[in-house]
Coordinates of C-alpha atoms and ligand atoms in Angstrom, one line a residue:
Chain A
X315 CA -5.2 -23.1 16.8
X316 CA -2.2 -25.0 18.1
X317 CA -0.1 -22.1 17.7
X318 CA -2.5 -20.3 20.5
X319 CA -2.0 -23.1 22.4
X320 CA 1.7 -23.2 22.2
X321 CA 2.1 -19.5 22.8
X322 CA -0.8 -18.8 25.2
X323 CA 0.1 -21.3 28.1
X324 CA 3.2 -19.4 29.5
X325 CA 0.6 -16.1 30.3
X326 CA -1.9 -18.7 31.5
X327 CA 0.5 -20.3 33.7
X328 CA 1.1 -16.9 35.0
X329 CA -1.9 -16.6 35.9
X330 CA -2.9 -19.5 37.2
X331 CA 0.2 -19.0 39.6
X332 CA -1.2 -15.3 40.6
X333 CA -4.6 -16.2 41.2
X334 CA -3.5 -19.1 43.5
X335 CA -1.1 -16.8 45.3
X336 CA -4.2 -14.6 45.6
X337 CA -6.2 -17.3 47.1
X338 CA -4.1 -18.5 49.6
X339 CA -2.9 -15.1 50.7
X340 CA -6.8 -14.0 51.1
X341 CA -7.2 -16.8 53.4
X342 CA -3.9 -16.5 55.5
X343 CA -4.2 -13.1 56.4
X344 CA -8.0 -13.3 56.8
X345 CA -8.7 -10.2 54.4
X346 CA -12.3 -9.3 54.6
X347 CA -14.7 -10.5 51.7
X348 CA -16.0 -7.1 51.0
X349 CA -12.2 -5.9 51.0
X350 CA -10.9 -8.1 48.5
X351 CA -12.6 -11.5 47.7
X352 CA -10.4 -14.6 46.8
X353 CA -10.8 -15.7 43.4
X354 CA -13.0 -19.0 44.6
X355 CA -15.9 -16.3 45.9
X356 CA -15.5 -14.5 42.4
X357 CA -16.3 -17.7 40.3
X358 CA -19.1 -18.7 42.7
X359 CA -20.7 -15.5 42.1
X360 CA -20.2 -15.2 38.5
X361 CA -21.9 -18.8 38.3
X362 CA -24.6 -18.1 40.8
X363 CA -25.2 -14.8 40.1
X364 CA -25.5 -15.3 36.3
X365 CA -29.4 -15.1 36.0
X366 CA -29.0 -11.4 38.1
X367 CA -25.7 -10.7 35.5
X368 CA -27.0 -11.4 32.4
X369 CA -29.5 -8.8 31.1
X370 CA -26.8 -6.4 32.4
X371 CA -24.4 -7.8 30.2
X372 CA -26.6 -8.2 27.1
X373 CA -27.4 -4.2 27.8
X374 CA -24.2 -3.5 27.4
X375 CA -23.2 -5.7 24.8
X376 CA -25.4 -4.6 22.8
X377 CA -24.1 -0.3 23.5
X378 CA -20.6 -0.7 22.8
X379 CA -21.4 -2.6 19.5
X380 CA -23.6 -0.2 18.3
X381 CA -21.5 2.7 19.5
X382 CA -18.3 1.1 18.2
X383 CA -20.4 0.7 14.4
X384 CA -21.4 4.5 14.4
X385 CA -17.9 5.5 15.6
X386 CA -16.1 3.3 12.6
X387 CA -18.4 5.0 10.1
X388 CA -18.4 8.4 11.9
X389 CA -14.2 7.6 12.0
X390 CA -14.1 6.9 8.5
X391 CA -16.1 9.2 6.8
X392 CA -13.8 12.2 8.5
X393 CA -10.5 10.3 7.6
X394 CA -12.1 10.5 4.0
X395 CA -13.2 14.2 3.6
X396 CA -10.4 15.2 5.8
X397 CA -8.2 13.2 3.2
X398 CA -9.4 14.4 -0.1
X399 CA -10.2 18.2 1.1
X400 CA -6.5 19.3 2.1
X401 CA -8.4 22.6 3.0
X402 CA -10.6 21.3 5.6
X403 CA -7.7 18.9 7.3
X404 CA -5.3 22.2 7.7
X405 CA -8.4 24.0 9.2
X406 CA -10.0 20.9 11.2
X407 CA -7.2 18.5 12.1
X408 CA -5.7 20.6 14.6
X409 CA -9.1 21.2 16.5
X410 CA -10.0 17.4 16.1
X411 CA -6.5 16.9 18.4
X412 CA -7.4 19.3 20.6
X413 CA -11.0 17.6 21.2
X414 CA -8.9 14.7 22.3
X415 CA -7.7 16.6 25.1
X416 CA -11.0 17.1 26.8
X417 CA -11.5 14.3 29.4
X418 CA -14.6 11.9 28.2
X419 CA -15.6 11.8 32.1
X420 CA -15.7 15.9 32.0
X421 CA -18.1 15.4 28.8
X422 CA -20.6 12.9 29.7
X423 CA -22.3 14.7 32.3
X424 CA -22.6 17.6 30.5
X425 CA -24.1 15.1 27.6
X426 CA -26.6 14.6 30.4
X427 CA -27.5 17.5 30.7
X428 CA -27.9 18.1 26.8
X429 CA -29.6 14.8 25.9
X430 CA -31.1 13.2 29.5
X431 CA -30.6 10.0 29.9
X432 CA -31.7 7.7 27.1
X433 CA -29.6 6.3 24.5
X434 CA -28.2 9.0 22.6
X435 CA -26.1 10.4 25.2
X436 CA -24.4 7.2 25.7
X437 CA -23.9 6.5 21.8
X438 CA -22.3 10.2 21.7
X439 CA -19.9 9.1 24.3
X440 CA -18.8 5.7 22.9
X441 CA -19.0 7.4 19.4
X442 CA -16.2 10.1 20.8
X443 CA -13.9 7.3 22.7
X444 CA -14.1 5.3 19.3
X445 CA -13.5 7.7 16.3
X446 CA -10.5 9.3 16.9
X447 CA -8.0 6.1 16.5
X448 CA -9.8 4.9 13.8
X449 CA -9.4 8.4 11.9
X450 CA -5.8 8.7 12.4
X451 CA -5.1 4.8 11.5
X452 CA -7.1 5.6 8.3
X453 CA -5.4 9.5 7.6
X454 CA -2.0 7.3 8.1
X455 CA -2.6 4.7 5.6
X456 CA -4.3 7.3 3.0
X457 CA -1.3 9.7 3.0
X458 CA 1.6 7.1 3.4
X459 CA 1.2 5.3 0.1
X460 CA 5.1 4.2 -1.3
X461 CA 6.2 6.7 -3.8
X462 CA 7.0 4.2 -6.6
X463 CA 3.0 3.2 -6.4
X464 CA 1.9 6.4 -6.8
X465 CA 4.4 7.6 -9.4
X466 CA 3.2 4.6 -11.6
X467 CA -0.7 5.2 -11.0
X468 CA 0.0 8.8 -12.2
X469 CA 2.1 8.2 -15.0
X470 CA -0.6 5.5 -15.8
X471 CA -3.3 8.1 -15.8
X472 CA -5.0 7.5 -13.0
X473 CA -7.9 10.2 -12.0
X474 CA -8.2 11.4 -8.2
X475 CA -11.2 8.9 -7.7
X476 CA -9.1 5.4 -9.1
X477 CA -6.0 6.5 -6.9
X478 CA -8.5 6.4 -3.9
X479 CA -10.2 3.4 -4.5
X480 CA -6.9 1.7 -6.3
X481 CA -4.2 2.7 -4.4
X482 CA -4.8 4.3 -1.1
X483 CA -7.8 2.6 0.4
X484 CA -6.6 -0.7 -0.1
X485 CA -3.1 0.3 1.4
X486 CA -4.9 1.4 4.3
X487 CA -6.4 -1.6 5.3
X488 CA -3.5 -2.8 7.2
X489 CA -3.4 0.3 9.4
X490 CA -7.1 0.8 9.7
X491 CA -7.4 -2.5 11.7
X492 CA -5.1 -1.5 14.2
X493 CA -7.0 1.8 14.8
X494 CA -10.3 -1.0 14.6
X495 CA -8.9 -2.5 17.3
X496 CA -7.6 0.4 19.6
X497 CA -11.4 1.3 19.0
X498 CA -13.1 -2.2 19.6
X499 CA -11.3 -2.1 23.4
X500 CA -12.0 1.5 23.8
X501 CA -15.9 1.1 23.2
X502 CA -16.2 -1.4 26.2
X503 CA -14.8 1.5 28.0
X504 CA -16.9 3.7 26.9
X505 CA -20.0 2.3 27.3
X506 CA -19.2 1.2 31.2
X507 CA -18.6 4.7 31.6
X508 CA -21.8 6.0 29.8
X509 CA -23.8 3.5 31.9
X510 CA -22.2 5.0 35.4
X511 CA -24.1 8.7 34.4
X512 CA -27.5 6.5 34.4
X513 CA -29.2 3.5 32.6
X514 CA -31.6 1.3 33.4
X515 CA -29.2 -2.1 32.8
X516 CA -25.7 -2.4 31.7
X517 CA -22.8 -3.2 33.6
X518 CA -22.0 0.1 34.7
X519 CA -24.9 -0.1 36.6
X520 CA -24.2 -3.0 38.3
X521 CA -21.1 -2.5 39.3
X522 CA -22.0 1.0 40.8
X523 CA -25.4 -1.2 42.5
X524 CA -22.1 -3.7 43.8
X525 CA -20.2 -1.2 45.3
X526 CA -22.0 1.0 46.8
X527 CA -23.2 -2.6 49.0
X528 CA -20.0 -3.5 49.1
X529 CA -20.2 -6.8 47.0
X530 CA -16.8 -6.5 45.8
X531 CA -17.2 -9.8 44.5
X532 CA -19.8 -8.3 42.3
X533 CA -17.6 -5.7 40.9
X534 CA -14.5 -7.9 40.1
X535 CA -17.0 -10.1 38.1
X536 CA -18.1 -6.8 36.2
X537 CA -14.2 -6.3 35.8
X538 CA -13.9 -9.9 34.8
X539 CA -16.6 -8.8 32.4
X540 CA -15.4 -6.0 30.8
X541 CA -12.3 -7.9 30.1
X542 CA -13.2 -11.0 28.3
X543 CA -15.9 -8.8 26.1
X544 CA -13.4 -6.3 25.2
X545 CA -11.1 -9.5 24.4
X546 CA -13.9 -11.1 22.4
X547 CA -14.2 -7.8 20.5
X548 CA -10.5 -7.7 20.0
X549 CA -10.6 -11.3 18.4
X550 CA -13.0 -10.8 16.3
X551 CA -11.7 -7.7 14.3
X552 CA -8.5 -9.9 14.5
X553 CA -10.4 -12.4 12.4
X554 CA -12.1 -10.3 9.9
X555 CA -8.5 -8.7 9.6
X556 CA -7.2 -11.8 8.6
X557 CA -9.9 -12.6 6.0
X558 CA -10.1 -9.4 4.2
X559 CA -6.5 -9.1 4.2
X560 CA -5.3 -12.4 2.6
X561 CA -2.5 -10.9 1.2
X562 CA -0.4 -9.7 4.6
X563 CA -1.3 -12.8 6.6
X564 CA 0.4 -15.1 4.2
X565 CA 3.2 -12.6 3.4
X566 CA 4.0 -12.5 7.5
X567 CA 3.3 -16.3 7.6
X568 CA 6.3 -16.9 5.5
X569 CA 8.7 -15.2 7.7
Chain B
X1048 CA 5.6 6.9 -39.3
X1049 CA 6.5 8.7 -36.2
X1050 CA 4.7 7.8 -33.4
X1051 CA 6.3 9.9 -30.6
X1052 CA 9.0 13.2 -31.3
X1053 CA 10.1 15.2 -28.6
X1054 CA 10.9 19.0 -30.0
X1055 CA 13.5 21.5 -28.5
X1056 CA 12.5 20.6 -24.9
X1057 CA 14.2 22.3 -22.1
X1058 CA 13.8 21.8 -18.7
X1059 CA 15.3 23.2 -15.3
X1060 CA 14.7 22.3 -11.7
X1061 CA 15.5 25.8 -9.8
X1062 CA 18.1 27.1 -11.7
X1063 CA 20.2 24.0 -12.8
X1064 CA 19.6 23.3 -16.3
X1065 CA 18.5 19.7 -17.2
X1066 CA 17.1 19.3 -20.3
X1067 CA 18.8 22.2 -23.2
X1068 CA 16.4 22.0 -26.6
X1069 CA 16.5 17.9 -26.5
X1070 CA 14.7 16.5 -29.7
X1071 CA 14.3 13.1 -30.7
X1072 CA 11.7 10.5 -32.1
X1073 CA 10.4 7.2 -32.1
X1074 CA 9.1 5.6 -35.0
X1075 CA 6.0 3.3 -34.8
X1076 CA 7.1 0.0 -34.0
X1077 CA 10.5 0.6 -33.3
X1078 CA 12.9 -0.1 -30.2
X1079 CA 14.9 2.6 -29.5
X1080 CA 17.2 2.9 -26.5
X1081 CA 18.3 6.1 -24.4
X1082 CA 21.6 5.7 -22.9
X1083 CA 23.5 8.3 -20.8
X1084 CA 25.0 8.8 -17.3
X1085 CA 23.7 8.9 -14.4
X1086 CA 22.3 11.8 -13.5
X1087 CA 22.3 13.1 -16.8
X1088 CA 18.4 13.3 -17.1
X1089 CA 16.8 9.9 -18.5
X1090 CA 13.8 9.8 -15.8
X1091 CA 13.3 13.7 -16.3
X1092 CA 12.2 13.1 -19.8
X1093 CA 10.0 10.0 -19.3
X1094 CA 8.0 12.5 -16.6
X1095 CA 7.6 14.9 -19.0
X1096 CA 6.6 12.3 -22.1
X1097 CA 4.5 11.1 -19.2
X1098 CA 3.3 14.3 -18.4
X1099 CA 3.9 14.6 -14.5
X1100 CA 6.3 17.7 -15.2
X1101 CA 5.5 20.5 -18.0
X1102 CA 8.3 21.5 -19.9
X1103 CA 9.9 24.5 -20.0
X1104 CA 9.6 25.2 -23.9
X1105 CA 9.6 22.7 -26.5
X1106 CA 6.9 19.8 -27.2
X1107 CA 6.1 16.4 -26.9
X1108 CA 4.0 14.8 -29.8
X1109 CA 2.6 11.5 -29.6
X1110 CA 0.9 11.1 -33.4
X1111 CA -0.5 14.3 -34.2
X1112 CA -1.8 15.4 -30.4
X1113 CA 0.5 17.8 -28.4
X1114 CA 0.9 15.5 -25.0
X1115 CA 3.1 18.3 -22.9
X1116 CA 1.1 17.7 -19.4
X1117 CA -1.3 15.1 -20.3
X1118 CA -0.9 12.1 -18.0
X1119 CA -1.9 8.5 -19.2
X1120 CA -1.0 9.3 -22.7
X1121 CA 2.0 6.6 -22.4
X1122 CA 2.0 3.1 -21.0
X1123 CA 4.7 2.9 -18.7
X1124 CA 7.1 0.6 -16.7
X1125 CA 9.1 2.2 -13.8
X1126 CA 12.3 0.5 -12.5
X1127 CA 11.0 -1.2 -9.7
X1128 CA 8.1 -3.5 -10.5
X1129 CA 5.3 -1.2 -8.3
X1130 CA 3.0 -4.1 -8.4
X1131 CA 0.1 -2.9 -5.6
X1132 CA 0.7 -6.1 -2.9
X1133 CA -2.6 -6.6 -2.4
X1134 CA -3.8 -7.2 -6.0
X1135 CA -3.3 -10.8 -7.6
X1136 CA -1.0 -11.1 -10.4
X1137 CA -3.7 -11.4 -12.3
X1138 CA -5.1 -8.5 -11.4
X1139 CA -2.4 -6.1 -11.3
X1140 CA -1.5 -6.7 -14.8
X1141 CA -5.0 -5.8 -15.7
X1142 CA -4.5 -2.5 -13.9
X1143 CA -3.0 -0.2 -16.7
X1144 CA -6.4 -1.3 -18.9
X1145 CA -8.3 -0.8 -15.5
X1146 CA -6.9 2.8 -15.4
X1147 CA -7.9 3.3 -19.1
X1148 CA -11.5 1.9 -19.0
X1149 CA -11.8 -1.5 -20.4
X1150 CA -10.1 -4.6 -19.4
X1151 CA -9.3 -8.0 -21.3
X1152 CA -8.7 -10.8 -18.7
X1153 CA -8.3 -13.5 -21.5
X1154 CA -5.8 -11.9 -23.4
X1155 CA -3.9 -11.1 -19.5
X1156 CA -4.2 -15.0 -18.7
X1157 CA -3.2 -15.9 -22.5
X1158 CA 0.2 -13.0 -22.1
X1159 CA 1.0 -14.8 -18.1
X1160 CA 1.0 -18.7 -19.6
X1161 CA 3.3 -17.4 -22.3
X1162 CA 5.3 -15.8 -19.8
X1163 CA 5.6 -18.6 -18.0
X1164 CA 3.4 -17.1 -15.5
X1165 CA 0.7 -19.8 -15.9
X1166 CA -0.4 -21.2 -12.7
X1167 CA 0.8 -17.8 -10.8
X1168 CA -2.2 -15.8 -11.9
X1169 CA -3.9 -16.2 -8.0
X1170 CA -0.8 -15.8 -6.3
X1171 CA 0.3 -12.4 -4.7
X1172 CA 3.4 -10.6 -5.5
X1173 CA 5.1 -11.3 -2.6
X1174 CA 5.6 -14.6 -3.6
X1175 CA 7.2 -14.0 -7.4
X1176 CA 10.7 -13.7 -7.8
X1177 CA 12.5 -10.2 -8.8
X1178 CA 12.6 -11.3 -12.4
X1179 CA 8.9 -12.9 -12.4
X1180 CA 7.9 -9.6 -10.6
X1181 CA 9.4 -7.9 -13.9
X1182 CA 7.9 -9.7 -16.3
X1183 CA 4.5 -9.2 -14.6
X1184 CA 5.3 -5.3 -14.5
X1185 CA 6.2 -5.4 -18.5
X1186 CA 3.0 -7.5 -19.2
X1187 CA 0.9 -4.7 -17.3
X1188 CA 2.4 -2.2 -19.6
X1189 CA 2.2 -4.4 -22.7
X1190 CA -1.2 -4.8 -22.3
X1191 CA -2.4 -1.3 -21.7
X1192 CA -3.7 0.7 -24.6
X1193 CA -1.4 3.5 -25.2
X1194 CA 0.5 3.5 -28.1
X1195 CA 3.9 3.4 -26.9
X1196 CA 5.9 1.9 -24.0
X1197 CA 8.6 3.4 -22.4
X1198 CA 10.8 1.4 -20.0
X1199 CA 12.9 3.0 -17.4
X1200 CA 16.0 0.7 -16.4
X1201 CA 13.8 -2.4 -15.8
X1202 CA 16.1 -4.8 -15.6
X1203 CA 18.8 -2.7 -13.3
X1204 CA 18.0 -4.2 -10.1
X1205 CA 18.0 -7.7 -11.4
X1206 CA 21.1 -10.3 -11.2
X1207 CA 23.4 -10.7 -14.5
X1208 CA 21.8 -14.3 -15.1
X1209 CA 18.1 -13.2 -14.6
X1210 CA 19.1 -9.6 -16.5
X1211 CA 20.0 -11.8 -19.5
X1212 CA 17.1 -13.9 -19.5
X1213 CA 15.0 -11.1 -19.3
X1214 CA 16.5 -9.1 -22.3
X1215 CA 16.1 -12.7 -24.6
X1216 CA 12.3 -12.9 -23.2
X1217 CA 11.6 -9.3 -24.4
X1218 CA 12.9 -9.6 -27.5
X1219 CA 10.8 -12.7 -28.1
X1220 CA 7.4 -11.1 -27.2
X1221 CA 8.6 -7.9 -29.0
X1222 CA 9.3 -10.0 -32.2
X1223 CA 5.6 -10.8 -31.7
X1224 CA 3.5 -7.7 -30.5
X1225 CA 6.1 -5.3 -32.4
X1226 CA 5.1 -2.2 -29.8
X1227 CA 6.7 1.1 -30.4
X1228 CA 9.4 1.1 -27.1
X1229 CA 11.2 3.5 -25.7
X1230 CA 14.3 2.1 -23.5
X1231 CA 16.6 3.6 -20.7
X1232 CA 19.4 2.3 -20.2
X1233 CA 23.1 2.4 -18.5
X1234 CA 23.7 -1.2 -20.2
X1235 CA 25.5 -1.0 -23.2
X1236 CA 25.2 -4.8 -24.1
X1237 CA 21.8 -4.7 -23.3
X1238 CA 21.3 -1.2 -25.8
X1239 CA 22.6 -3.1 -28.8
X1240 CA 21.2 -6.3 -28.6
X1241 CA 17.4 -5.4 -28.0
X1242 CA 17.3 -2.0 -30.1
X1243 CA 17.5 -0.7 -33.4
X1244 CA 18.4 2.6 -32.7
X1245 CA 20.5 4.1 -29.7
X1246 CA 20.2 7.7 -28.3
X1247 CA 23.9 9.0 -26.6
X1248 CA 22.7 11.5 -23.9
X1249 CA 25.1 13.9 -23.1
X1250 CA 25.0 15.4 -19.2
X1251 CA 24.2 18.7 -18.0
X1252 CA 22.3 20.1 -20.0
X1253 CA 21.2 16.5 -21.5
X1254 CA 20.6 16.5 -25.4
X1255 CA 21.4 13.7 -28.2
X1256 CA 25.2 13.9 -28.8
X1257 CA 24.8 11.0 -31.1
X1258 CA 23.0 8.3 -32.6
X1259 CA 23.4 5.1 -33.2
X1260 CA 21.9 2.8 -35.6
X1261 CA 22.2 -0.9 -35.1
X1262 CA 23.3 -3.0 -37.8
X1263 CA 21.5 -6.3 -36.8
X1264 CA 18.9 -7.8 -38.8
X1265 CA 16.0 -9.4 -36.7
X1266 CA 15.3 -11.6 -35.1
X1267 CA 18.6 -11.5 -33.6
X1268 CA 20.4 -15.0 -32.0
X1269 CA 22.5 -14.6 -29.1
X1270 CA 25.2 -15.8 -30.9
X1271 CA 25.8 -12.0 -31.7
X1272 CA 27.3 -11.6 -28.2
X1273 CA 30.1 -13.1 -29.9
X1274 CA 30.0 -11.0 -33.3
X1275 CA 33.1 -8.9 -34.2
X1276 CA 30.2 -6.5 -35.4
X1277 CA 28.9 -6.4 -31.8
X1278 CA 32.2 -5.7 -30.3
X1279 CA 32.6 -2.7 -33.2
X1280 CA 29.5 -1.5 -32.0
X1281 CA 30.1 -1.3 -27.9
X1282 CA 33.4 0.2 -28.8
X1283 CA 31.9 2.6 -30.5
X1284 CA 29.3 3.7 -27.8
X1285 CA 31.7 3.2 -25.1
X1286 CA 33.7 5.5 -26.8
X1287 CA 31.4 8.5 -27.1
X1288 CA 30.6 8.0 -23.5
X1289 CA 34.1 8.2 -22.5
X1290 CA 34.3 11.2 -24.5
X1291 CA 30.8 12.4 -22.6
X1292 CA 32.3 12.0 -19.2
X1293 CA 35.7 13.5 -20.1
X1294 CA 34.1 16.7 -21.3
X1295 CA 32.2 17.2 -18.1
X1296 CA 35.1 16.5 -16.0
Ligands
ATP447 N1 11.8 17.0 -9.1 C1 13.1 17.4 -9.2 N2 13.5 18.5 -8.5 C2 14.7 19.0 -8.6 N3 15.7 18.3 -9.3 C3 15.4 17.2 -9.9 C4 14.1 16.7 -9.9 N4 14.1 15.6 -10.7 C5 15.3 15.4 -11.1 N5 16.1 16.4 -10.7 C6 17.6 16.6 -11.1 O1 17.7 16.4 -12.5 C7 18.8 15.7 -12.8 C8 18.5 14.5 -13.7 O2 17.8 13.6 -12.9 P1 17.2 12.2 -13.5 O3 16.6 11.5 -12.5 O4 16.4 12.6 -14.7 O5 18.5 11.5 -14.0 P2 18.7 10.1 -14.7 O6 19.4 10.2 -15.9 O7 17.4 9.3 -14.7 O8 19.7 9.4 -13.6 P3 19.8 7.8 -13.3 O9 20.5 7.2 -14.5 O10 20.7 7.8 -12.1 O11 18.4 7.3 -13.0 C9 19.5 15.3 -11.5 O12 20.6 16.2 -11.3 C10 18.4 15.5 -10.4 O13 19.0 16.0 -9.3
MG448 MG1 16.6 7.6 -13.6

């Protein structure tokens, strides 16, 4: 805890400085409100405005979480078959690239258009933004086991099934978590951008409510939003990360 | 009784020769020690005993079962420790029983105190030293079921101090357990102080240009470091090699 403290003043200084600089620049050049508000008329309204923020919020707190679960499973369970059938990963890997290619703000209309406009439209879209990191992390770890391990569990007589449980999930972990967190970030996203095509809550309502009547203000406290969420996210997979792998935090904390 | 014999194996990779009709055997409880240049094809036999390469002709018997291409038939112990990072010590020794089926975590805590592991059974590996690391790498392999161990240049990477210390240690829990071993080698200190029989690998083609019986009684002192016997001995071996690499040449 003192070690965030000791590292994270510098970027908070910075900040502090830029928001200031903001402020003051705002007000000397008398920049209209609905152009860009100084920082002052963004905290009022994020305090005020809280009661009209926060089932917004929840909405979409609650998308990206459950998009960001079914795209970890969906993510996993292809890095899996895709690991232990070699056929299907020469026939399927190269599409799954290619799939990346396709813009997600192409797709989501056409989802629309599929699905309407409940949920599972919007779960589809989060579910696409968040499975393809944590695929490759997973692919990565599977395949890149060291050589001397693997000699050793063969020579031991280890069965396909005990070197995937024994040797290559457990040295995936490690690079699994920072596809988890590529993922984590990229879910926020995804759900902001599901909620533009048409919900009844979420912040990407609200911010497209803010700026079509020009509240700016509104919309950088969505941004402001967005941000510490996807942050939040971020630190909690950090956490988890550092429980379940015990073995690399201390190793690192030595150096 | 025999407990391992290689027969007339021959082995290529492409079309370079390796292994030319190679026999040997091991005798059940015995330490016997391959020693041979580098190169010459040590690790190539352990993965066919081991059974990640099939052999051109000849076989491999462990007992009375053919083992050409069966894999786990052999407890093994690679060079570097391969101890999975993310196991405890505890548990990584317990993976070669793991691997087999049924595990003995009282006998693994009993084998680590009288290692002078005790006390290290929750740590990781990354915070053992080389030669701890080794002994937790020969304890995984002492304690898995097969009936033979073979050892591939364990102590190699370890400093002379450390390398000594490690040869008297296995010779103490060898005195004990009495497991049927099977030693590679470049050290020829090492070869005649911890076996009772030697192997002389010729190179290219590899096969047993000699062997070597050693004339120590057991348990051996390290006072026979200093034994004019000993010194017959290394001369002897040191000799054949010579001869070895001046053939080649
Ligand atoms: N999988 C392989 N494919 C092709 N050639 C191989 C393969 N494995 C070993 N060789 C060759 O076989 C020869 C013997 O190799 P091996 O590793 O068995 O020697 P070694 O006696 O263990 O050497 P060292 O003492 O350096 O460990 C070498 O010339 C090597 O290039
Ligand atoms: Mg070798």
């Amino acid at each position: 805890m003192i070690n965030v403290f000791r590292k994270g003043w510098r970027p908070a200084a910075v900040l502090l400085l830029l928001f200031i600089l903001w402020e003051l620049s705002v007000n000397l050049a008398e920049v209209p409100a609905w152009l860009l508000p100084p920082p002052t008329d963004i905290i009022h309204e994020a305090v005020f405005g809280w009661d009209g923020f926060r089932p917004h919020l929840q909405s979409t707190v609650l998308l990206s979480l459950r998009g960001f679960a079914i795209g970890t499973f969906i993510g996993l369970l292809t890095a899996v078959i895709l690991h232990l059938l070699p056929f299907i990963r020469e026939s399927v890997y190269p599409l799954l690239i290619l799939s990346q290619n396709v813009p997600i703000i192409v797709l989501a209309p056409l989802l629309v258009v599929w699905f309407g406009f409940g949920i599972l439209p919007k779960l589809i879209v989060i579910t696409l933004v968040c499975f393809f990191p944590i695929t490759v992390a997973a692919l990565d770890g599977f395949r890149q086991t060291p050589a001397d391990l693997r000699h050793y569990m063969l020579m031991a007589g280890a069965r396909r099934g005990q070197l995937f449980w024994k040797l290559e999930l457990p040295h995936s972990l490690p690079s699994l978590f920072s596809g988890l967190k590529i993922s984590a970030t990229y879910s926020v996203m995804g759900a902001v951008i599901s909620e533009w095509l048409g919900a009844k809550a979420g912040i990407g309502v609200y911010m497209t409510l803010a700026s079509s009547s020009f509240r700016t203000d509104r919309v950088f406290v969505a941004i402001l939003a967005i941000m510490l969420l996807s942050l939040l996210l971020f630190g909690g997979i950090l956490l988890s990360e550092r429980l379940l792998i015990k073995w690399k935090s201390r190793e690192s904390g030595r150096k | 009784m025999i407990q391992l014999s290689v027969n007339s194996l021959s082995k290529s990779f492409d079309s370079i020769q390796v292994l030319s009709s190679l026999s040997f055997h091991v005798n059940k409880g015995e330490f016997v020690s391959v020693i041979g240049p580098s190169g010459s094809g040590k690790s190539t036999i352990f993965n066919l005993i081991g059974g990640m390469l099939l052999p051109d002709e000849g076989s491999i018997m462990l007992g009375e079962a053919e083992i050409s291409g069966k894999r786990g038939s052999i407890s093994y112990m690679p060079q570097t420790p391969s101890l999975m990072p993310w196991r405890t010590i505890l548990q990584n020794v317990l993976l070669g029983q793991e691997i087999m089926g049924k595990t003995e975590p009282e006998t693994a805590r009993k084998m680590l105190q009288k290692a002078g592991l005790g006390g290290y059974e929750n740590a990781f590996p990354h915070e053992l030293s080389g030669g701890m690391k080794q002994r937790t790498a020969f304890i995984r392999a002492l304690l898995s079921p097969q009936p033979i161990i073979l050892l591939d240049e364990p102590f190699s990477a370890l400093d002379e101090l450390t390398r000594h210390d490690m040869q008297k240690w296995l010779l103490d829990i060898w005195n004990e357990h009495k497991p049927t071993i099977l030693f590679v080698t470049h050290n020829i200190e090492e070869a005649i102080y911890l076996s009772d029989r030697i192997l002389i690998l010729g190179s290219k083609p590899a096969k047993v240009v000699q062997e070597y019986t050693v004339p120590f009684a057991r348990p051996r002192m390290e006072e026979i470091f200093l034994d004019e016997k000993f010194l017959e001995c290394k001369r002897s071996i040191h000799h054949a090699l010579k001869e070895l690499s001046f053939k080649s040449d």
